[in-house]
mmCIF file of C-alpha atoms and ligand atoms in Angstrom:
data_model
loop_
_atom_site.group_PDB
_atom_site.id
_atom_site.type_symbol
_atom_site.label_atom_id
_atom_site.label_comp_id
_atom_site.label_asym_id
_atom_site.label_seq_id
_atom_site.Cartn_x
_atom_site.Cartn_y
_atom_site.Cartn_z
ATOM 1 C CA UNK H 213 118.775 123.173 70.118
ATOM 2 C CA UNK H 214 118.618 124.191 74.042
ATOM 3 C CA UNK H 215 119.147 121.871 76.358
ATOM 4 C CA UNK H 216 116.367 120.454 78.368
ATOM 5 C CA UNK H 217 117.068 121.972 82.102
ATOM 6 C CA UNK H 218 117.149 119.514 84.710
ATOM 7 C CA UNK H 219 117.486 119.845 88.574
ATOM 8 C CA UNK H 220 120.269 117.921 90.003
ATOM 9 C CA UNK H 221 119.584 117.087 93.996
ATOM 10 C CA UNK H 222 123.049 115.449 95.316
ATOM 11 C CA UNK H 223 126.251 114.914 93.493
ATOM 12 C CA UNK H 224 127.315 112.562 91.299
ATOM 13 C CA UNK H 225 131.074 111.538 90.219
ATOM 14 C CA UNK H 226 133.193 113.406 88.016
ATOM 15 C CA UNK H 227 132.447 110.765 85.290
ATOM 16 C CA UNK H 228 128.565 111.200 85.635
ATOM 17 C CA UNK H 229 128.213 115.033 85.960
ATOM 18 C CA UNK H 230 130.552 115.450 82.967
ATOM 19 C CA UNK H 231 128.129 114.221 80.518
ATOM 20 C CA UNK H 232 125.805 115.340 82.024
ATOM 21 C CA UNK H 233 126.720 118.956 81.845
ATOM 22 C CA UNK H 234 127.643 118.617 78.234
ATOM 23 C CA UNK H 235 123.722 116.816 77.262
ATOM 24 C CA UNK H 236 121.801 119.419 79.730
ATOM 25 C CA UNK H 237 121.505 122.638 81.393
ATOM 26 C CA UNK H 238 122.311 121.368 85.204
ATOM 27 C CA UNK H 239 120.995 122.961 88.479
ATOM 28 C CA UNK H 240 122.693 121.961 91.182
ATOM 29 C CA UNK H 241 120.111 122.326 93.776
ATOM 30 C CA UNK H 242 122.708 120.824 96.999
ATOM 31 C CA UNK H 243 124.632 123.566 96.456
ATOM 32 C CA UNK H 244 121.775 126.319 96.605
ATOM 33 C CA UNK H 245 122.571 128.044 100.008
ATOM 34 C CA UNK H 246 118.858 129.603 99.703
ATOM 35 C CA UNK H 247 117.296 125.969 98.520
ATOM 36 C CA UNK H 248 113.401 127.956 98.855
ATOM 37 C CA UNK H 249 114.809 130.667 96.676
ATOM 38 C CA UNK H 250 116.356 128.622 94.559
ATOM 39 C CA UNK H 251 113.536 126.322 93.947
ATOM 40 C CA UNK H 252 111.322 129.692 93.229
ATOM 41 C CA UNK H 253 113.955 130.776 90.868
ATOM 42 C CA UNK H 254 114.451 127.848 88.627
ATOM 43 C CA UNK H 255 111.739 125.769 89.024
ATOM 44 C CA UNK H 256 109.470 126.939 86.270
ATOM 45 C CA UNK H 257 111.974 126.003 83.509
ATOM 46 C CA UNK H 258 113.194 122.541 85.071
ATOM 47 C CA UNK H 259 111.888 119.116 83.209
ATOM 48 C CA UNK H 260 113.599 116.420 84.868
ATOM 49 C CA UNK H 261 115.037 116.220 88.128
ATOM 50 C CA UNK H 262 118.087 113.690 88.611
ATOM 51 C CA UNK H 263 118.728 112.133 91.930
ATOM 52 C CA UNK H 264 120.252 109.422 94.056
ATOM 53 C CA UNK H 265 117.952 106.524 95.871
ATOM 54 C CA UNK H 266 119.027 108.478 99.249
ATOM 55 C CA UNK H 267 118.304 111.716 98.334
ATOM 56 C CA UNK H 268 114.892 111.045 96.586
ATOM 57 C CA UNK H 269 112.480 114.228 95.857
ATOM 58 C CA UNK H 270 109.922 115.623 98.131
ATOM 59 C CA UNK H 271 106.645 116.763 97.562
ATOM 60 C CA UNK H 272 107.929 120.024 97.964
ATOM 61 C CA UNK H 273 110.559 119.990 95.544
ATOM 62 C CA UNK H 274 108.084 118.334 92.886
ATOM 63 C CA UNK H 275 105.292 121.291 93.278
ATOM 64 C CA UNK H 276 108.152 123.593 92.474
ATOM 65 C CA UNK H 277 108.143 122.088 89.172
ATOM 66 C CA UNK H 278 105.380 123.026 87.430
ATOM 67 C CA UNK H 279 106.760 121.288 84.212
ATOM 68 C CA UNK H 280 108.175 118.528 85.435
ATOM 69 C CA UNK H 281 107.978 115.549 82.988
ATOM 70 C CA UNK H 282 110.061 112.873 85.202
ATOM 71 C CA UNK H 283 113.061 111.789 87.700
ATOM 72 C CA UNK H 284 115.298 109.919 87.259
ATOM 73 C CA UNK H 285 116.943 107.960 90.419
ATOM 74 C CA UNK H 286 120.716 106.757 90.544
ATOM 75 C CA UNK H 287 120.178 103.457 93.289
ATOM 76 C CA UNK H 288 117.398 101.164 92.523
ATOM 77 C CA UNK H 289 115.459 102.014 95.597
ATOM 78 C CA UNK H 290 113.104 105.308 95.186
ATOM 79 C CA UNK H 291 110.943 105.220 98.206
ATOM 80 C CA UNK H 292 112.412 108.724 99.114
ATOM 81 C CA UNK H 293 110.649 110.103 95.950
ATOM 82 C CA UNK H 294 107.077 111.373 96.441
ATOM 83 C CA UNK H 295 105.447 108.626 94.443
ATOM 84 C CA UNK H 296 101.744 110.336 95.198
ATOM 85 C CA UNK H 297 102.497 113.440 93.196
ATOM 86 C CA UNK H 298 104.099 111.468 90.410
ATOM 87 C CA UNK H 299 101.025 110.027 89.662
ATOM 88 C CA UNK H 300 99.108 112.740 90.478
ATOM 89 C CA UNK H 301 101.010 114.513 87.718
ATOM 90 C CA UNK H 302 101.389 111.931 85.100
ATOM 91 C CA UNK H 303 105.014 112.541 86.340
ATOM 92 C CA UNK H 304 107.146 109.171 85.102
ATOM 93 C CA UNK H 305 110.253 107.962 87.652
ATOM 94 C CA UNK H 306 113.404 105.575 86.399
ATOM 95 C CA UNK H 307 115.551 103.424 88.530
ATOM 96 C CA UNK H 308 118.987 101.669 88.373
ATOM 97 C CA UNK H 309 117.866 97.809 89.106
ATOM 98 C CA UNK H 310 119.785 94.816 88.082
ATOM 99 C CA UNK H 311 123.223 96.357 87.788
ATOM 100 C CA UNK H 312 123.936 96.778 91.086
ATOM 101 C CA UNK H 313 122.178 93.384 92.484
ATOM 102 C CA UNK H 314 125.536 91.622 92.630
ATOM 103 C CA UNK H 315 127.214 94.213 95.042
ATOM 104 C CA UNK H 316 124.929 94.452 97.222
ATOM 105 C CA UNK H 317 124.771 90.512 97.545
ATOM 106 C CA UNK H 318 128.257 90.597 97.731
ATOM 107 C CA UNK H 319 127.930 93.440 101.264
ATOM 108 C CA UNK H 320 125.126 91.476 102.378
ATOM 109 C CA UNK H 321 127.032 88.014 102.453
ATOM 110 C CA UNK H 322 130.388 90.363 103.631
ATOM 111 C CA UNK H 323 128.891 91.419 106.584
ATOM 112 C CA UNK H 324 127.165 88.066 107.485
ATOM 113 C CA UNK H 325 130.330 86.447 107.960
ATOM 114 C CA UNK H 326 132.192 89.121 109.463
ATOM 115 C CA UNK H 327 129.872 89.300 111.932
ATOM 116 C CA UNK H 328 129.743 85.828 112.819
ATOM 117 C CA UNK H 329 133.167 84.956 112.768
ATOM 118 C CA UNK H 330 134.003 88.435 114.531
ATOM 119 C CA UNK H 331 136.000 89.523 111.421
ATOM 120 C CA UNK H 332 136.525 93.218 113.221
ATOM 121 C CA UNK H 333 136.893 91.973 116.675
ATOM 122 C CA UNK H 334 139.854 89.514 115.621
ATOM 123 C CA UNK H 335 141.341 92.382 113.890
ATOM 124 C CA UNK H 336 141.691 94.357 116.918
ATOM 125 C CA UNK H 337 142.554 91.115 118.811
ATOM 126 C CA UNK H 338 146.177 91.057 116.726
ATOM 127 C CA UNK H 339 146.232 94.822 116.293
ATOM 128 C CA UNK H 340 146.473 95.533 120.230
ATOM 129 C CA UNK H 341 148.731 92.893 121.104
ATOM 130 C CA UNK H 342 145.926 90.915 123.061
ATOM 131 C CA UNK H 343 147.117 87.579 121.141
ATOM 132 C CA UNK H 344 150.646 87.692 122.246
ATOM 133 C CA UNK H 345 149.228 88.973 125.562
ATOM 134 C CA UNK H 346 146.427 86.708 126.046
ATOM 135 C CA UNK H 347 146.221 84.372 123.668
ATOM 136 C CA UNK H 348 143.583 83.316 120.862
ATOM 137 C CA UNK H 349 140.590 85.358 120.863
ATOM 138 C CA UNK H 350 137.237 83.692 122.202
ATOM 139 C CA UNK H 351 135.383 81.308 119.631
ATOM 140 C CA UNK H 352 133.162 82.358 117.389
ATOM 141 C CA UNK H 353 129.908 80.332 115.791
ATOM 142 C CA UNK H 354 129.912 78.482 112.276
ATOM 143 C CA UNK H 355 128.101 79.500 109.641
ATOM 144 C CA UNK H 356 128.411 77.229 107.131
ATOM 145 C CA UNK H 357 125.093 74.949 107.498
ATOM 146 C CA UNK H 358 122.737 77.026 109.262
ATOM 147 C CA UNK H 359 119.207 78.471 108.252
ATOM 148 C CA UNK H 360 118.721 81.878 106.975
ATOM 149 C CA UNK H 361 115.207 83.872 106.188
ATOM 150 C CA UNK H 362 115.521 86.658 103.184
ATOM 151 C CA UNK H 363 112.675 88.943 104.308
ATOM 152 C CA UNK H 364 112.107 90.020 100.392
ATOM 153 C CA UNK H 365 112.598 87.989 97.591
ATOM 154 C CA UNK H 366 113.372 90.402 94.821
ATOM 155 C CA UNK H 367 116.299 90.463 92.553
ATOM 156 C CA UNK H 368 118.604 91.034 95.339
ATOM 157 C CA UNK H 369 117.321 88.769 97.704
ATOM 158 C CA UNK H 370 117.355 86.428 95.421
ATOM 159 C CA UNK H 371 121.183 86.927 94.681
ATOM 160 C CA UNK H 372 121.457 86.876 98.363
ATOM 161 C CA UNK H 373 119.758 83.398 98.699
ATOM 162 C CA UNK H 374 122.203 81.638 95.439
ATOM 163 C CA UNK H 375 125.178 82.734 97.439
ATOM 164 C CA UNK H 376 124.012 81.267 100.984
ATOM 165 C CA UNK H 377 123.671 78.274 98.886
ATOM 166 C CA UNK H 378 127.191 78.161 98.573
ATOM 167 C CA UNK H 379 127.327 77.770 102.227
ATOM 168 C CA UNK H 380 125.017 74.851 102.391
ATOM 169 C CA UNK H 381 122.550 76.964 103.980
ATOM 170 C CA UNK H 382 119.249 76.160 104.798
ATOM 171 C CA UNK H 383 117.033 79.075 103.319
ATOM 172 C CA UNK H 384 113.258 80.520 103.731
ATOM 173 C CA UNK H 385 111.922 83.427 102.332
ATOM 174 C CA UNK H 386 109.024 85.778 102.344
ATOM 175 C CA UNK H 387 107.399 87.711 99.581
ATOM 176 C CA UNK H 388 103.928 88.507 98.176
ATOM 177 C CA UNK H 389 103.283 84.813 96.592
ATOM 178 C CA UNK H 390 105.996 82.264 96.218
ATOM 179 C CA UNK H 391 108.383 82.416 93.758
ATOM 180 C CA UNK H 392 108.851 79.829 90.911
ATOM 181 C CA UNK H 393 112.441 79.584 90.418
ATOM 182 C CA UNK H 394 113.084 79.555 94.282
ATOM 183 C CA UNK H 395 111.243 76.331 94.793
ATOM 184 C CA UNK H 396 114.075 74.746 96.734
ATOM 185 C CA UNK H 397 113.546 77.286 99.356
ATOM 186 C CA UNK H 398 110.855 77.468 101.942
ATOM 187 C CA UNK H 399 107.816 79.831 101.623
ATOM 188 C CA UNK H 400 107.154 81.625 104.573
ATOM 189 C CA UNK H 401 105.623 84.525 103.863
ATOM 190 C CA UNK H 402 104.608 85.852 108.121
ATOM 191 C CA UNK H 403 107.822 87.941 109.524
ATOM 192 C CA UNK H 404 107.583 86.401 112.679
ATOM 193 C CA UNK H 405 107.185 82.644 111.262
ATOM 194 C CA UNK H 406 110.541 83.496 108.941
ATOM 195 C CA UNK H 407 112.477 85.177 112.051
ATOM 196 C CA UNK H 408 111.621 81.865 114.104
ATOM 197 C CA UNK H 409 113.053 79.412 111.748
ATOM 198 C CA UNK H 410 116.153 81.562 111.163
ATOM 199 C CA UNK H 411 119.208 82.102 112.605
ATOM 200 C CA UNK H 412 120.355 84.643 110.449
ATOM 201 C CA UNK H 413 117.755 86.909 108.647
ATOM 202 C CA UNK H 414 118.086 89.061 105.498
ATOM 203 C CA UNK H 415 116.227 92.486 105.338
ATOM 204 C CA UNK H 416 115.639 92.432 101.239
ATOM 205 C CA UNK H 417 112.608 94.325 100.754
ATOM 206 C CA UNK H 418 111.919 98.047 99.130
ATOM 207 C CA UNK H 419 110.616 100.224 101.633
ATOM 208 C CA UNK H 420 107.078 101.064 101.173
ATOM 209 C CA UNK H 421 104.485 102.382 103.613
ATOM 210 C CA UNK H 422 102.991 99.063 104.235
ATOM 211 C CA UNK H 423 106.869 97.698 105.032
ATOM 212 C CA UNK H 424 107.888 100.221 107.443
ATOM 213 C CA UNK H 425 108.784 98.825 110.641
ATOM 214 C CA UNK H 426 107.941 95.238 109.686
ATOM 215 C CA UNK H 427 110.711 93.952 111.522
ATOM 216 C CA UNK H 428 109.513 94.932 115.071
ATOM 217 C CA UNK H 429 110.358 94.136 118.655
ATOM 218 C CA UNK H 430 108.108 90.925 117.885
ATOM 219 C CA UNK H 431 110.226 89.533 114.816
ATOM 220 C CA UNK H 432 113.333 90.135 117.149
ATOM 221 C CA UNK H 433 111.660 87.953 119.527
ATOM 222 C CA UNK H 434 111.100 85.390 117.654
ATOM 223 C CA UNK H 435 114.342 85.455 115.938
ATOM 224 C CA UNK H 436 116.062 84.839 119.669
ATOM 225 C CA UNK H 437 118.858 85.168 121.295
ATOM 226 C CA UNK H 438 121.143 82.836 119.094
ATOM 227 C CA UNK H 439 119.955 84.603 116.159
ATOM 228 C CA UNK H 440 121.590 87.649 113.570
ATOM 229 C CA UNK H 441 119.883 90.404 111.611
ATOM 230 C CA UNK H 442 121.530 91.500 108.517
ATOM 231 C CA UNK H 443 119.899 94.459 106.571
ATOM 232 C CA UNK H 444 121.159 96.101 103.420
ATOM 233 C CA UNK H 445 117.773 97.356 102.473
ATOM 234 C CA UNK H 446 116.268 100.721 103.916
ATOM 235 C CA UNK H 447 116.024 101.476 107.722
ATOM 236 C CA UNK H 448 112.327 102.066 108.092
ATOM 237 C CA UNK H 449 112.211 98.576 107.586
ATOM 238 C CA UNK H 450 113.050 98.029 111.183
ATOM 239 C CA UNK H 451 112.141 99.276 114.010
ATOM 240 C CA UNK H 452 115.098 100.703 114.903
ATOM 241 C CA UNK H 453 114.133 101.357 118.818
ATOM 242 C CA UNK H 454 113.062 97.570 119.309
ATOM 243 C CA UNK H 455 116.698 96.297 117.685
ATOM 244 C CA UNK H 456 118.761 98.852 120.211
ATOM 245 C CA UNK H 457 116.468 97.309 122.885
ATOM 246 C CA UNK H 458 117.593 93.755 121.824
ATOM 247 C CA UNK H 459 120.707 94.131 120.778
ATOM 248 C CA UNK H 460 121.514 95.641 124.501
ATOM 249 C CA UNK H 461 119.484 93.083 126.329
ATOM 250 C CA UNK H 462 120.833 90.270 124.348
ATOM 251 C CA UNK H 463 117.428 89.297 123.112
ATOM 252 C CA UNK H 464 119.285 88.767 119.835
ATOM 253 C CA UNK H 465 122.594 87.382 119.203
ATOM 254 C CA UNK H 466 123.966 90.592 116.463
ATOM 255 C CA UNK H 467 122.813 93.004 113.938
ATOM 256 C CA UNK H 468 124.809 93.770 110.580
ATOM 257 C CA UNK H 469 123.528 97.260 109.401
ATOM 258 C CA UNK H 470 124.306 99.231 106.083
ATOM 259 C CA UNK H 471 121.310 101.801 106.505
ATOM 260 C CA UNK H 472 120.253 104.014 109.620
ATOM 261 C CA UNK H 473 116.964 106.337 109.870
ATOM 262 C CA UNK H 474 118.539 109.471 109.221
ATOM 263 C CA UNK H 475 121.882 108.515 107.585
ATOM 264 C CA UNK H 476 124.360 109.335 107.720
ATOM 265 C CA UNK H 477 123.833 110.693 111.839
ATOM 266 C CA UNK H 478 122.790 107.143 113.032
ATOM 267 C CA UNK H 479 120.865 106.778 116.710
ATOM 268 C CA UNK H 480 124.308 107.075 118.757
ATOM 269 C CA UNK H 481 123.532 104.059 120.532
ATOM 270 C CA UNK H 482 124.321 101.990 117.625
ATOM 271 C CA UNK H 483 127.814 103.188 118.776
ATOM 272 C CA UNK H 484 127.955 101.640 121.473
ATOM 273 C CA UNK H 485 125.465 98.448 121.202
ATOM 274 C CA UNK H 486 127.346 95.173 121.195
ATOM 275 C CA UNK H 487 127.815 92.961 118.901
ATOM 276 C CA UNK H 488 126.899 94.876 116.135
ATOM 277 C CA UNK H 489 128.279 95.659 112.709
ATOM 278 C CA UNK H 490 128.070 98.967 111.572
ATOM 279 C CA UNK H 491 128.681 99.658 107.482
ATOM 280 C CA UNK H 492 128.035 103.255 105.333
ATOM 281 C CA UNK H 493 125.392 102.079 103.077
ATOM 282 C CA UNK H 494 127.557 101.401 100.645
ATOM 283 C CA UNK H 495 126.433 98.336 99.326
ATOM 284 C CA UNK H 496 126.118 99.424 95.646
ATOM 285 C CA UNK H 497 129.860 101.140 95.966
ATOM 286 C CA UNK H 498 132.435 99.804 93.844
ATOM 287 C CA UNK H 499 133.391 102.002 90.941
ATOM 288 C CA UNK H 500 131.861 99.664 88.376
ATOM 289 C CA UNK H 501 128.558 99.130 89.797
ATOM 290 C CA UNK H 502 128.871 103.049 90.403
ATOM 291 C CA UNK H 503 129.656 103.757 86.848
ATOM 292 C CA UNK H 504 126.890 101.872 85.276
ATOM 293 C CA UNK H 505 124.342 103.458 88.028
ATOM 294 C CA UNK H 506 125.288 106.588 86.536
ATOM 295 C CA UNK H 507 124.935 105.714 82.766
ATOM 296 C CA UNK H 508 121.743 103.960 83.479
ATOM 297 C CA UNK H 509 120.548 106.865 84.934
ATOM 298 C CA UNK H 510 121.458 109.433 82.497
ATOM 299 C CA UNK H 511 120.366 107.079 79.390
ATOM 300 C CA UNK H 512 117.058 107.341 81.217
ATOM 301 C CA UNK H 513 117.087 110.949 80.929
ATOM 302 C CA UNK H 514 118.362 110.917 77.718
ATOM 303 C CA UNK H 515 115.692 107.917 76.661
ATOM 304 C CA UNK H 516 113.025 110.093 77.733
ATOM 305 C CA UNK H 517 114.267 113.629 76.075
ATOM 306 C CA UNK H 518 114.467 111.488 72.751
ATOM 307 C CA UNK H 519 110.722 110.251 72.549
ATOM 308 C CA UNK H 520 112.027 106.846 73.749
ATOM 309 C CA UNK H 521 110.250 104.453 76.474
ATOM 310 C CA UNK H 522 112.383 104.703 79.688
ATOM 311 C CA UNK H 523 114.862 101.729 79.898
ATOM 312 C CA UNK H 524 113.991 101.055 83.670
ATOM 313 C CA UNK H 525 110.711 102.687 84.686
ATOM 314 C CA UNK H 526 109.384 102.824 88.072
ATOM 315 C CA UNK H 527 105.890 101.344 87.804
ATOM 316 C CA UNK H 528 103.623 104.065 89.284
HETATM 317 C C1 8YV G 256 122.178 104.521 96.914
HETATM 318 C C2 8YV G 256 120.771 102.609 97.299
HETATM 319 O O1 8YV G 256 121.297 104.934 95.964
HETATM 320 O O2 8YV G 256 120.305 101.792 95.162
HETATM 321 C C3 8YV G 256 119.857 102.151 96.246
HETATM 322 O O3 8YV G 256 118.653 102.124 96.496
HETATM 323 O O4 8YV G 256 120.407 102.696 98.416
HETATM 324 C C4 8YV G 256 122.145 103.013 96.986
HETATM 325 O O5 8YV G 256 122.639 102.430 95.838
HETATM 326 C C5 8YV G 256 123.540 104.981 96.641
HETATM 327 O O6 8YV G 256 124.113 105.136 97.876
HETATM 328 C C6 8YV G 256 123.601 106.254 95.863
HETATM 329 O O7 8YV G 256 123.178 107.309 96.582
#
């Protein structure tokens, strides 16, 4: 039987793209030097596309499809996919959710406390001879019993809030409506409200048009000078301008970042702004959670190829 021809937008690991050459007829768009051409060429015959949460697939890339049936996303966020002409299309969209909650819990908690207790800074401190030179490095603040907001209570801000826990932390949240099994945590669903009674806050929320820029120069404001923003979500969830502005005028204590608008060139003046942690949104990147965001996302393809309801669709 042929094999159904799918359009591949990014790499994947040797132990993904294996398979997945042997179960369908791959086109590796990233490598197209002509991408328009390319698109033209092979675009009438293609049925799926596979693709990474950071790579997504434009509108563009969809109309070239003509028989697209659906996509299916390695990274459990898929706000870089053109959702509109899904629907439009009757076009259905798969995720990798729940199997890489844990690691990304893991990065957000990670860079909380290396941020705090100046894990980096320290480093260099013994690395550069300062401590013979000059003795210990200046004190840094506890963490262990202070108050944290999780903008986002979803699966991983949920996983985020159990492990503060462990810390004896103090924890509010925001979401659409409060959550049952979080009822020892505080409701708070306003930004700014949750940024004021926080000193460290979470960025947990999938990026959607109504989320974009949520955390603003206002929510910086009111999380203050003593206080930390930690985000392992997407960028457009902040305001990226407004954090520069308060990271360099100290209207904010730190910021621990995974994500950038335009990854992976970041705003240069996250180079340079102090007291800032800077990571390669790599939350979901160990080489387990990897490997089972890659089966996940080709037994989605392969689910759907068979007749079979998706395993983890994207509700449209
Ligand atoms: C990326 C992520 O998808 O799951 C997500 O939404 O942002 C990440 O896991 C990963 O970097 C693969 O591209």
């Amino acid at each position: 039987m042929a094999k159904p021809h799918v359009l591949q937008v990014g790499p994947y690991p040797e132990w993904d793209q294996t398979p997945l050459d042997a179960a369908f007829t791959i086109h590796r768009w990233w490598e197209a030097a002509d991408k328009d051409a390319f698109l033209a060429k092979v675009g009438p015959d293609i049925r799926a596309i596979a693709t990474r949460g950071d790579l997504g697939a434009s509108e563009a890339m969809i109309a070239a499809c003509p028989r697209l049936e659906m996509i299916s996303v390695f990274g459990v966020g898929y706000d870089s996919v053109h959702l509109p002409s899904c629907r439009a299309r009757g076009i259905t969209v798969s995720n990798t959710p729940d199997v890489l909650t844990d690691d990304v819990a893991d990065l957000a908690v990670a860079m909380l406390l290396s941020l705090v207790r100046q894990v980096g800074p320290a480093e260099a401190w013994v690395r550069s001879g300062d401590w013979a030179a000059k003795g210990v490095p200046p004190l840094t603040r506890k963490v262990t019993g202070t108050r944290a907001g999780i903008l986002g209570l979803g699966r991983i801000g949920a996983a985020i809030g159990r492990r503060l826990q462990g810390f004896g932390m103090d924890i509010s949240y925001s979401a659409r409506s409060p959550k049952p099994d979080a009822e020892v945590w505080t409701y708070i669903p306003d930004a700014v409200a949750l940024a004021e009674r926080s000193d460290h806050l979470f960025i947990a929320l999938a990026a959607t048009p109504e989320t974009r820029h949520i955390v603003n120069a206002r929510v910086l404001q009111a999380l203050g000078p003593e206080g930390t923003l930690i985000n392992i979500s997407r960028a457009a969830n902040v305001d990226e301008t407004a954090l520069l502005d308060a990271l360099e005028t100290g209207q904010i204590a730190g910021a621990a970042l995974d994500v950038f608008e335009g990854e992976p060139n970041l705003n240069p003046r996250f180079l340079t702004a102090p007291n800032i942690l800077l990571q390669p949104h790599h939350g979901s990147g160990t080489i387990e959670t990897r490997k089972a965001m890659g089966k996940l996302m080709r037994d989605n393809l392969t689910a759907h190829f068979a007749g079979q309801p998706l395993l983890t669709p994207v509700p449209l």
